[in-house]
Tab-separated table of C-alpha atoms in Angstrom:
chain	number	residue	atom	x	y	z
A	10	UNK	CA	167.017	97.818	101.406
A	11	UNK	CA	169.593	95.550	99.599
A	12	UNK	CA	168.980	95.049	95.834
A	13	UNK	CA	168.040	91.608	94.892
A	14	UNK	CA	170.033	89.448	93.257
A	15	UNK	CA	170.350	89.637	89.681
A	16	UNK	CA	168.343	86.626	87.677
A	17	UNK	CA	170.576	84.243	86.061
A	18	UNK	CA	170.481	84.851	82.327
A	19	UNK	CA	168.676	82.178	79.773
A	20	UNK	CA	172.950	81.731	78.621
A	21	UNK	CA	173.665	80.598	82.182
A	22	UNK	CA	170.193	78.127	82.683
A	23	UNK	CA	170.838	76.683	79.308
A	24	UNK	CA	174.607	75.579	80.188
A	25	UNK	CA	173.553	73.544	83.585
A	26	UNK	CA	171.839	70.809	81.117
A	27	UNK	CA	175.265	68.293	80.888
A	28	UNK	CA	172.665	66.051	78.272
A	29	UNK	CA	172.987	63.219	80.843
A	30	UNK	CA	169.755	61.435	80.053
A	31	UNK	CA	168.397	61.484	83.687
A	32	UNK	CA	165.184	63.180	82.184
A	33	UNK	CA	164.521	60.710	79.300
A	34	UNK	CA	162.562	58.282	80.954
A	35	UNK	CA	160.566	60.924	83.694
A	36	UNK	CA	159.514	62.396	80.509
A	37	UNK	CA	155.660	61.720	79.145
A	38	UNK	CA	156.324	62.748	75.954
A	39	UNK	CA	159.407	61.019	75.438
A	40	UNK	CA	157.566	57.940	76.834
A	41	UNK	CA	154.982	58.668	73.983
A	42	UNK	CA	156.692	58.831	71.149
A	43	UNK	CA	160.714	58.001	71.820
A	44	UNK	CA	161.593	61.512	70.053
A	45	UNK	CA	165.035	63.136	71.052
A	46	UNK	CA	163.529	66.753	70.329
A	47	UNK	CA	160.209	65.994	72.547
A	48	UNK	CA	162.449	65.252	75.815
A	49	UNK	CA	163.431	67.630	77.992
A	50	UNK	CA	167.508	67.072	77.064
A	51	UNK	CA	166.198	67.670	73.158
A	52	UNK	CA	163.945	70.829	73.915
A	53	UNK	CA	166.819	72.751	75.818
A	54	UNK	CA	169.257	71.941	72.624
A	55	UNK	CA	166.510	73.577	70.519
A	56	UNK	CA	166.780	76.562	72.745
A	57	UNK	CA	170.627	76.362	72.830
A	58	UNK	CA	170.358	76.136	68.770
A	59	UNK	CA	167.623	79.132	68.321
A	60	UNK	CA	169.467	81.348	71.150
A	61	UNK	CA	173.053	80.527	69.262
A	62	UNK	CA	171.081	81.302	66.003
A	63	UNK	CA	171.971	77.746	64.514
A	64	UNK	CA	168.485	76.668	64.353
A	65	UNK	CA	165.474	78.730	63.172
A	66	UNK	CA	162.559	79.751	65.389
A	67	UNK	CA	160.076	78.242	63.128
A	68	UNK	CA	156.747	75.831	63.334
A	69	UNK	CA	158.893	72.775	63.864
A	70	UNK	CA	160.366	74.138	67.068
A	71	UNK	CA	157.115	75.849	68.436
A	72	UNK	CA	155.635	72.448	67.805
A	73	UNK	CA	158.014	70.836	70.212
A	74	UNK	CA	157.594	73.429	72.746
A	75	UNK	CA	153.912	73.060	72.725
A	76	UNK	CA	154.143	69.290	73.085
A	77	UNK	CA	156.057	69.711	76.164
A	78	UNK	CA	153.265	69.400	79.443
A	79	UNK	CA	155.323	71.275	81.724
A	80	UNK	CA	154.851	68.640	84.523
A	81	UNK	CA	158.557	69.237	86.054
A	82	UNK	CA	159.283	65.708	85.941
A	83	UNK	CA	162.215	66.384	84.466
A	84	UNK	CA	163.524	68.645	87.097
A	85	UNK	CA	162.711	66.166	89.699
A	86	UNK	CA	164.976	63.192	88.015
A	87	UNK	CA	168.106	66.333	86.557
A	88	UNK	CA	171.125	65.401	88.803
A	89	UNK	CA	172.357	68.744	87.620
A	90	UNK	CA	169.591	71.389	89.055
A	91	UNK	CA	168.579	72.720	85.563
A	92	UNK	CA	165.904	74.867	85.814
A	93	UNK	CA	163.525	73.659	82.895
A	94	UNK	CA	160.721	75.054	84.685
A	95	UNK	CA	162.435	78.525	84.182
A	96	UNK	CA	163.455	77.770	80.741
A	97	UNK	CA	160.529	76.318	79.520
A	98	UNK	CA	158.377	79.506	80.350
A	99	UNK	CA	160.791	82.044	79.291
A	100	UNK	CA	161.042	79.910	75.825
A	101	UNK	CA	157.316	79.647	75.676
A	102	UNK	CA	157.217	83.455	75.827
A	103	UNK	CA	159.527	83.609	72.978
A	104	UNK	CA	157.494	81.560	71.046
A	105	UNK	CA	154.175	83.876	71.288
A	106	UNK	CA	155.698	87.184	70.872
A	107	UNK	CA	158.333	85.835	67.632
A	108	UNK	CA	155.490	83.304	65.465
A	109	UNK	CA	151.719	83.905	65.096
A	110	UNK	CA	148.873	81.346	65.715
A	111	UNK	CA	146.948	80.091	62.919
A	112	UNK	CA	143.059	81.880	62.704
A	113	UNK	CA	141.905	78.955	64.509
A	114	UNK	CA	144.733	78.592	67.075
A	115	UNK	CA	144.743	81.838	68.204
A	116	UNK	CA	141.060	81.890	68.056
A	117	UNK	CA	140.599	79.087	70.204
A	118	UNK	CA	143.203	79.908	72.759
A	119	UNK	CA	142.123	83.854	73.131
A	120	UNK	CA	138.515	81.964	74.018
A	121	UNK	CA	140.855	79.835	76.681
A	122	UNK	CA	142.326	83.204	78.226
A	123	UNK	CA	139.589	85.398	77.732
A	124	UNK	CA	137.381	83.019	80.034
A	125	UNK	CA	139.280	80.703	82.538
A	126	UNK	CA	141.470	83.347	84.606
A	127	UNK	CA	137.984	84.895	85.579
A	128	UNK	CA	136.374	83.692	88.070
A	129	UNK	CA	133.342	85.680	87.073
A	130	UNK	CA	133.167	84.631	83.831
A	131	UNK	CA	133.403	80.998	84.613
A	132	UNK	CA	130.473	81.511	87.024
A	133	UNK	CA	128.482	82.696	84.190
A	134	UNK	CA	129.370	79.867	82.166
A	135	UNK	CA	128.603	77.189	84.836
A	136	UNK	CA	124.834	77.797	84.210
A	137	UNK	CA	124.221	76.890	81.070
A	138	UNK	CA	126.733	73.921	81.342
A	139	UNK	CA	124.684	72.990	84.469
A	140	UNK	CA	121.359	73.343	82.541
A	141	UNK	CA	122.882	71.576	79.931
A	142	UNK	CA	123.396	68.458	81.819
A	143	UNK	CA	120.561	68.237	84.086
A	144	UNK	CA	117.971	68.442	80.956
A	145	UNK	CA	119.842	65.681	79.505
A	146	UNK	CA	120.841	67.099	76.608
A	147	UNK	CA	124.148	65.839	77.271
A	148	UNK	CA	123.697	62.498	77.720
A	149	UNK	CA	121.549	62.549	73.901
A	150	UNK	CA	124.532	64.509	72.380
A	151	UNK	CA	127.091	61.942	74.168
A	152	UNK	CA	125.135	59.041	72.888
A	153	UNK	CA	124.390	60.311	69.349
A	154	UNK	CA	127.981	60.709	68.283
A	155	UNK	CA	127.708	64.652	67.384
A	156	UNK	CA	130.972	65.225	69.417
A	157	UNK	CA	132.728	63.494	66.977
A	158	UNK	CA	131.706	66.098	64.164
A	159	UNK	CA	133.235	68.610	65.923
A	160	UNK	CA	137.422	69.638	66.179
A	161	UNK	CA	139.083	67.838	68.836
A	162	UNK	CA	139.381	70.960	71.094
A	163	UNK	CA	135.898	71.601	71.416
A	164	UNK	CA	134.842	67.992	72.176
A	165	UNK	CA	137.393	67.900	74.345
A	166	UNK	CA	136.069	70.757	76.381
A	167	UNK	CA	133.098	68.931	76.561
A	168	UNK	CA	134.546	65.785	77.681
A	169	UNK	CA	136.168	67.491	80.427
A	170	UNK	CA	132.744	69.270	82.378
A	171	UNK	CA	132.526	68.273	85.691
A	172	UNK	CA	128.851	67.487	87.352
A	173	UNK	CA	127.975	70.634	88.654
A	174	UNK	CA	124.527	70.833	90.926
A	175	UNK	CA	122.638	73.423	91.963
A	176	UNK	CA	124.323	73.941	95.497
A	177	UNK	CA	127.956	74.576	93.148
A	178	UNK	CA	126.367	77.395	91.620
A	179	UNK	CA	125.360	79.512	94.092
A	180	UNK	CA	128.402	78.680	96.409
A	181	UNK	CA	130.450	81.271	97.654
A	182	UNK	CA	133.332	81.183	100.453
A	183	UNK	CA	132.633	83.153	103.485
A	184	UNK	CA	134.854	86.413	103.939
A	185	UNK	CA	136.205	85.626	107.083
A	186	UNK	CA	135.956	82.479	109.713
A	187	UNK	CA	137.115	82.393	113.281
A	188	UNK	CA	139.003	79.637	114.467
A	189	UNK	CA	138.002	76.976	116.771
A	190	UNK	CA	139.566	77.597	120.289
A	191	UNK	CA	142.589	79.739	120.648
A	192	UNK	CA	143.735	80.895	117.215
A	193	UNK	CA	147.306	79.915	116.232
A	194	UNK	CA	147.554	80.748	112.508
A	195	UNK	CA	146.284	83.707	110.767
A	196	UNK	CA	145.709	82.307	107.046
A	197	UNK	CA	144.460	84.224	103.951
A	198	UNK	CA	142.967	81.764	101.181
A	199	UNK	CA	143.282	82.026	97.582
A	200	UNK	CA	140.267	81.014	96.080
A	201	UNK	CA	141.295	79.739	92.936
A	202	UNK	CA	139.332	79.905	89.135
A	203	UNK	CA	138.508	76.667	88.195
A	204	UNK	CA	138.331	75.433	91.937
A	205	UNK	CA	135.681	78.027	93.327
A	206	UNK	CA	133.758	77.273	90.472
A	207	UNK	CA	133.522	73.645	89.760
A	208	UNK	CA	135.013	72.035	92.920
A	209	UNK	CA	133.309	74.724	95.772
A	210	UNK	CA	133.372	71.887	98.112
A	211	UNK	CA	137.210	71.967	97.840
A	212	UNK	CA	137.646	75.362	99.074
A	213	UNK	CA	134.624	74.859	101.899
A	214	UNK	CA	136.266	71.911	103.330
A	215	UNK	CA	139.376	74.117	103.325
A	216	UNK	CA	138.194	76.250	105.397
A	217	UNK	CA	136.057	73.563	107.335
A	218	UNK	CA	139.686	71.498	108.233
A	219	UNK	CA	141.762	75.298	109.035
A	220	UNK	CA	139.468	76.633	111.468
A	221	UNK	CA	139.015	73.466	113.023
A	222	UNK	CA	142.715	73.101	113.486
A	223	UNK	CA	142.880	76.655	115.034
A	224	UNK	CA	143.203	79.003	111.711
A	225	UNK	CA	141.441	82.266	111.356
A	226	UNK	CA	140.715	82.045	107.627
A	227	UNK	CA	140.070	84.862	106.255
A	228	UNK	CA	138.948	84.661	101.893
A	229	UNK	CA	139.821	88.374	100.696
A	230	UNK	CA	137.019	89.285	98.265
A	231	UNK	CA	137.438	90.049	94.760
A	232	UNK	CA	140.681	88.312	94.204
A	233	UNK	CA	140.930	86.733	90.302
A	234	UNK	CA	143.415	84.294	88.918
A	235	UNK	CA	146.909	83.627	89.973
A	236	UNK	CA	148.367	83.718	86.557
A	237	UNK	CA	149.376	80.292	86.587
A	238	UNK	CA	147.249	79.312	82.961
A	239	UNK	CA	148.963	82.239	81.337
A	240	UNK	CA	152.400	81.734	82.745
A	241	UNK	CA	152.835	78.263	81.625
A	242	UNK	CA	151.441	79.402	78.496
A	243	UNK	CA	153.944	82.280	77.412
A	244	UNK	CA	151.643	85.009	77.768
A	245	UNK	CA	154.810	86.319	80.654
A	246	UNK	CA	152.806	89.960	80.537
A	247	UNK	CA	149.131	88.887	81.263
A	248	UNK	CA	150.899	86.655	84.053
A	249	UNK	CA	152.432	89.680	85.607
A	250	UNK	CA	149.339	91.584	85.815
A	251	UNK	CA	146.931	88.981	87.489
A	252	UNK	CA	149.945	88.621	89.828
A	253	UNK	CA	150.048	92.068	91.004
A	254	UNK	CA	146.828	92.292	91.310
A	255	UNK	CA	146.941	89.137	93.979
A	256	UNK	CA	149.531	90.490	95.832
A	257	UNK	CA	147.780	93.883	96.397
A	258	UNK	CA	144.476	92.232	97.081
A	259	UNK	CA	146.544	90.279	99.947
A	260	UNK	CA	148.843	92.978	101.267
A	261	UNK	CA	146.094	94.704	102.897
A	262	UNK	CA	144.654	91.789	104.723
A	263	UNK	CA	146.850	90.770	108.362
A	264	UNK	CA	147.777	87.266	107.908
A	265	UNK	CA	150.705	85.320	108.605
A	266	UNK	CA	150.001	82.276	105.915
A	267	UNK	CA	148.552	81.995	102.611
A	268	UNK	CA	147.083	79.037	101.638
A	269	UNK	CA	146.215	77.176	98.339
A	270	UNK	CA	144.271	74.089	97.548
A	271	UNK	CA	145.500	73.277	93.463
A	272	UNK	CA	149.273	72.560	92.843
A	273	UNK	CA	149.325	74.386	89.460
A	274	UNK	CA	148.441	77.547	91.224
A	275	UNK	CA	150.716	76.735	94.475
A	276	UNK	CA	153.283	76.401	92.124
A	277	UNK	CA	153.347	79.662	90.774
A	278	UNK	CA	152.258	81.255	93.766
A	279	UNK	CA	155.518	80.281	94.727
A	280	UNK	CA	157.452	81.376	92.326
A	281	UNK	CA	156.038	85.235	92.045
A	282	UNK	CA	159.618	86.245	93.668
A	283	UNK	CA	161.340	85.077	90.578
A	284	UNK	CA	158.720	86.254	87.970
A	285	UNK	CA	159.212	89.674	89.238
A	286	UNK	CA	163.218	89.151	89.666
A	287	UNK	CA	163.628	92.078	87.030
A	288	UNK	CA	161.437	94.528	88.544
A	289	UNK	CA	163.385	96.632	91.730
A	290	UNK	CA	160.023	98.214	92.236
A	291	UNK	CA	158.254	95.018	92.761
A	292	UNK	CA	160.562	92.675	93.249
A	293	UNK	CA	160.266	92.390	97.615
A	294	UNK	CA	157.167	92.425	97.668
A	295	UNK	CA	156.767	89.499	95.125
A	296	UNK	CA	159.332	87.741	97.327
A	297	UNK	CA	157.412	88.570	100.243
A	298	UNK	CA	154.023	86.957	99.303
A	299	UNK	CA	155.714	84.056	98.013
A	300	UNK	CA	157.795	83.462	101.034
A	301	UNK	CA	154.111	82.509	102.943
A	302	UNK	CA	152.532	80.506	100.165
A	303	UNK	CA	151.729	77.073	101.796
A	304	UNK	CA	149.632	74.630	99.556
A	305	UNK	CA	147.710	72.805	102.334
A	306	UNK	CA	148.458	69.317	102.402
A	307	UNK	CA	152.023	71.540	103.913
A	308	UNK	CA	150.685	73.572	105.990
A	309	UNK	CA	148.294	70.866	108.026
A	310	UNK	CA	151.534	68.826	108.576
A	311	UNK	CA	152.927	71.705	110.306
A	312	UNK	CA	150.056	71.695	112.804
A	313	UNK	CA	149.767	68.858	115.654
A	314	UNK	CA	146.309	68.149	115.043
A	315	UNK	CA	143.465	69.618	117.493
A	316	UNK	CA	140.118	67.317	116.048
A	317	UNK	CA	140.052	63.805	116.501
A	318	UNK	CA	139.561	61.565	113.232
A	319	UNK	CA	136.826	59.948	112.382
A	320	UNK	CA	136.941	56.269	110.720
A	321	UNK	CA	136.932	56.539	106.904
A	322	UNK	CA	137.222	52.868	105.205
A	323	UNK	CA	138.167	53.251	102.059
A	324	UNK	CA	141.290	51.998	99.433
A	325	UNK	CA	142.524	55.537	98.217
A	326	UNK	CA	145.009	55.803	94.873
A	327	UNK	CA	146.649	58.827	96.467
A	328	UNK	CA	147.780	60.712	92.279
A	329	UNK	CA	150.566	62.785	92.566
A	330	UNK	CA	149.704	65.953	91.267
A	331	UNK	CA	152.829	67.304	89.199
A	332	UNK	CA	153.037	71.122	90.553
A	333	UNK	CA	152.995	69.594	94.042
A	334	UNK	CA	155.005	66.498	93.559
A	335	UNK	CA	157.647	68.209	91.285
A	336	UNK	CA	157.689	72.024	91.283
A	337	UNK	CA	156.744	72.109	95.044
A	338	UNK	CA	158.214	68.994	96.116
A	339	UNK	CA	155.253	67.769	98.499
A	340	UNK	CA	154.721	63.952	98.470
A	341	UNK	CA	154.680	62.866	102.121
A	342	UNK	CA	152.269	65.766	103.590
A	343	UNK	CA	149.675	64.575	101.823
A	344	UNK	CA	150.242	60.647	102.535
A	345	UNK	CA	150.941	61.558	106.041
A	346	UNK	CA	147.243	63.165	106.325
A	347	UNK	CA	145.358	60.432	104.635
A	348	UNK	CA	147.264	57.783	106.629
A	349	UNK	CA	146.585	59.351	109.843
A	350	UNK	CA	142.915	58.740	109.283
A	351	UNK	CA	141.292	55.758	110.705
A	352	UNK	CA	140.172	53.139	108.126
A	353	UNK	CA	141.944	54.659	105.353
A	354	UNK	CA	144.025	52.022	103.282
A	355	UNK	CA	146.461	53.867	101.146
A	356	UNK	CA	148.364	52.867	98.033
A	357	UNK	CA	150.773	53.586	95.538
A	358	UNK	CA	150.042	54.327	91.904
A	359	UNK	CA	152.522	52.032	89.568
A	360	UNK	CA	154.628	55.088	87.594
A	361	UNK	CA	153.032	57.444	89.769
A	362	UNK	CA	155.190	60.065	89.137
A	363	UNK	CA	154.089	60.332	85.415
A	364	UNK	CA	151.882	63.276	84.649
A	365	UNK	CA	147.944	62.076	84.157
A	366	UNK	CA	148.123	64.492	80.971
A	367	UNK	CA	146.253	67.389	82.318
A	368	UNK	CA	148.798	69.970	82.573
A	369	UNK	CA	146.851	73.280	83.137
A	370	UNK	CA	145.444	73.769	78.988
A	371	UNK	CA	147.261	71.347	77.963
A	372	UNK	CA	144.467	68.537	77.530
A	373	UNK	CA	142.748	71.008	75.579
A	374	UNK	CA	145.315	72.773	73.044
A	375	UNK	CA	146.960	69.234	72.623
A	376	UNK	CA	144.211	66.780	72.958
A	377	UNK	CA	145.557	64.035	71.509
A	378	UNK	CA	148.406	63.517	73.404
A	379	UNK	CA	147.039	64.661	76.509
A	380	UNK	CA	145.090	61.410	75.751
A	381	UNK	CA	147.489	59.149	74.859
A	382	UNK	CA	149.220	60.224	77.978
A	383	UNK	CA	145.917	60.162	80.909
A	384	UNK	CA	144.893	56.599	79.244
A	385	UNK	CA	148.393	55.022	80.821
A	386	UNK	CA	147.878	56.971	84.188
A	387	UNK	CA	144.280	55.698	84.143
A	388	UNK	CA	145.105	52.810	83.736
A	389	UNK	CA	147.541	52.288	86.259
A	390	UNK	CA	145.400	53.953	88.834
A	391	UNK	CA	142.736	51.040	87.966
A	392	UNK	CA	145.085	48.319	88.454
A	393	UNK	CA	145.209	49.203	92.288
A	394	UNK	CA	141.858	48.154	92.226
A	395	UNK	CA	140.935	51.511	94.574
A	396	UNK	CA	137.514	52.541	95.873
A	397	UNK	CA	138.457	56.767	95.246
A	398	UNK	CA	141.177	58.321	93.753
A	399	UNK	CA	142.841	61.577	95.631
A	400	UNK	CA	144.352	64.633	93.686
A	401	UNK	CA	145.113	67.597	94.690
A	402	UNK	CA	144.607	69.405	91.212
A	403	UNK	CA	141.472	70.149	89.558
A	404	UNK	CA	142.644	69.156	86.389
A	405	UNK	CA	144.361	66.411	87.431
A	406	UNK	CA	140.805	65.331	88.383
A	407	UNK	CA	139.206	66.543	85.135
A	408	UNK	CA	141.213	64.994	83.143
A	409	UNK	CA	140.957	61.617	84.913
A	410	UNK	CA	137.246	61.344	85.695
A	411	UNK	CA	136.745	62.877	81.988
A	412	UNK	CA	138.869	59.549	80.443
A	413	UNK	CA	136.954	57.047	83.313
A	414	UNK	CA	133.988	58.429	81.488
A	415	UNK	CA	135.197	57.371	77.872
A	416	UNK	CA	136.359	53.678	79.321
A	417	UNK	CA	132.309	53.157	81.079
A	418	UNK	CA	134.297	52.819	84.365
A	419	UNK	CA	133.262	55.406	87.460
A	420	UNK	CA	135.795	55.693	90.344
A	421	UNK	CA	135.008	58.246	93.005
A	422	UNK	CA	137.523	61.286	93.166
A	423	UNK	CA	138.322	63.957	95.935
A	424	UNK	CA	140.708	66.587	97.366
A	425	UNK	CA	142.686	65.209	100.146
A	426	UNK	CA	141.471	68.127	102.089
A	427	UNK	CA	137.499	66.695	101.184
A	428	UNK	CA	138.646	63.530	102.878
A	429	UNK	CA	139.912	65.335	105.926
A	430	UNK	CA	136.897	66.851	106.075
A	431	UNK	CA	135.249	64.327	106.134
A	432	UNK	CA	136.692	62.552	108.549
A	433	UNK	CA	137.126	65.457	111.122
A	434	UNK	CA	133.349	67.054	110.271
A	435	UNK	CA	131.546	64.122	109.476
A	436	UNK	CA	130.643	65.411	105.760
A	437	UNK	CA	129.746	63.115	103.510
A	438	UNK	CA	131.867	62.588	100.716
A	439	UNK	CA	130.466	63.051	97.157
């Protein structure tokens, strides 16, 4: 077997950055505030500076590093190929293992990671967050002001629960499902965290759309997160072992695809080759799994379509998700499928290439800004005067339908593949 290549070092990423400027203006934070050192261009001197030993790791650079989203934006618009996605998680890393959180910090993100890459544990928590809102406590505690007693994280949090009903709780994705007609594509489906618990429709019109098109699906049982939360986070270790235990819980299954519905995960699915780029052992078969990741806005536009489409008329705001717009590069798949559906009027989101503040944790470790930053999305989504809004991110459509909420306004929201559906099954859409 030929040795992989070796990674390029942090030296070698840093140097690609020429300080052009291209990223300035893709940059939400930069848009924010106008601050040279919370740009992409600015970060990567701060790493140049701490890795030279000219500047200090201290608070004031961990505080620009955790105001960065992580949306890729800024790889999108570099001229030069600089790999900020790379940099930005290896930095991030650096940051955890060299300066401690405060008590509450650390607190409050251990509580993060300790419950969101289980799937298990967030099934446990839907109840009482489903209990909670269909007693109406929620709507007192919303009306009475307490939120605003409490630190901006935890109000936050509760900004951001979804509706749940009864039917979400006890869902659960069906181990395998035959194809319709002649089977051309064996796919295996990553379930997701956040997705199989608060958007189960997601994943079951998934599977509704594949085997309709001619996939075998088959949902291999007791898979858990992806590691994308703590990747993008720093914790580079906990990643690792939520991604090996993926792979392993795929290997065994005989599939020629995988599949993913939520571009944060996609994204990192994808990238599992180079998170294990320093481990011979693992190494191929990281590279392996990645190598038939296919979020599935891509993989539908492979397939000629089998199902005729039913009439849908609506005005959809198609929102590019970042991890699929500018880590994966998919923006016309999903068009392409929405268009193709009778009825459907699509249309552009002004700036629609700026992040809708979500960012995997990021609405909730920096609320604030993650604020600042989904008001201007929000807004622009509303001036296209739409009748639903499509993302193909969970958060993306937390963090959206969670600032709607704030403004009075309501504006339907749903998966492209929950449109598809739709049309092709004749489900009605929430």
């Amino acid at each position: 077997m030929q040795a992989p290549d070796a990674p390029r070092s942090y030296d070698d990423l840093l140097s690609d950055c020429v300080h052009c400027g291209f990223c300035l203006p893709a940059c939400p934070t930069y848009a924010s505030w106008g601050n040279e050192m919370d740009s992409p261009r600015g970060r990567i001197d701060l790493m140049k500076g701490v890795e030279e030993g000219t500047i200090p790791l201290d608070e004031t650079v961990k505080g620009h590093i955790d105001a960065c989203l992580g949306c890729m934006a800024c790889v999108t618009a570099c001229p030069s190929g600089v790999r900020y996605d790379l940099l930005i998680e290896s930095t991030r890393a650096k940051v955890e293992e060299a300066l401690p959180r405060t008590p509450s910090d650390g607190a409050f993100r251990e509580m993060i990671f300790a419950t969101f890459p289980y799937p298990n544990r967030l099934k446990l928590l839907a109840l009482p967050l489903f209990l909670y809102a269909k007693t109406g406590l929620q709507n007192v505690v919303r009306k009475s002001g307490l939120l605003k007693l409490l630190p901006a994280r935890l109000a936050q949090m509760e900004a951001l629960m979804p509706p749940l009903t009864a039917a979400d709780l006890g869902a659960s994705l069906p181990a395998f499902v035959a194809a319709n007609g002649t089977a051309r594509l064996r796919v295996g489906m990553v379930a997701g965290c956040v997705q199989r618990t608060f958007f189960p429709n997601v994943n079951g019109a998934t599977v509704r759309v594949l085997a309709a098109e001619g996939c075998d699906v088959t949902t291999p049982s007791g898979q858990g997160c992806c590691g994308a939360l703590s990747l993008h986070s720093g914790r580079l270790d906990e990643a690792k072992r939520f991604a090996r235990a993926l792979i392993e819980r795929f290997e065994a299954q005989p599939i020629d695809v995988i599949v993913i519905n939520a571009a944060g995960c996609g994204s990192t699915l994808k990238e599992y080759g180079e998170l294990f780029a320093s481990d011979p052992d693992f190494h191929a078969r990281a590279e392996s799994f990645a190598a038939r990741v296919r979020d599935v806005n891509e993989l539908l536009a492979t397939l000629a379509p089998r199902m005729p489409r039913g009439r849908i008329d609506a005005r959809v705001a198609y929102h590019d998700a970042c991890h699929l717009a500018h880590a994966q590069r998919i923006r016309a798949q999903p068009r392409d499928l929405l268009r193709a559906i009778p009825g459907i009027e699509l249309v552009e989101i002004p700036d629609g290439d700026q992040c809708c503040g979500s960012a995997g944790t990021y609405n909730l470790f920096q609320p604030d800004a993650s604020a600042a930053i989904g008001e201007r999305k929000v807004a622009n989504v509303l001036r296209t005067k739409p009748d639903l809004v499509a993302s193909a991110n969970p958060g993306c459509t937390l963090q959206m339908q969670s600032i709607l909420r704030k403004q009075g306004a309501t504006l339907r929201a749903a998966h492209p593949i929950e449109i598809l559906d739709a049309s092709i099954n004749g489900t009605p859409l929430a």
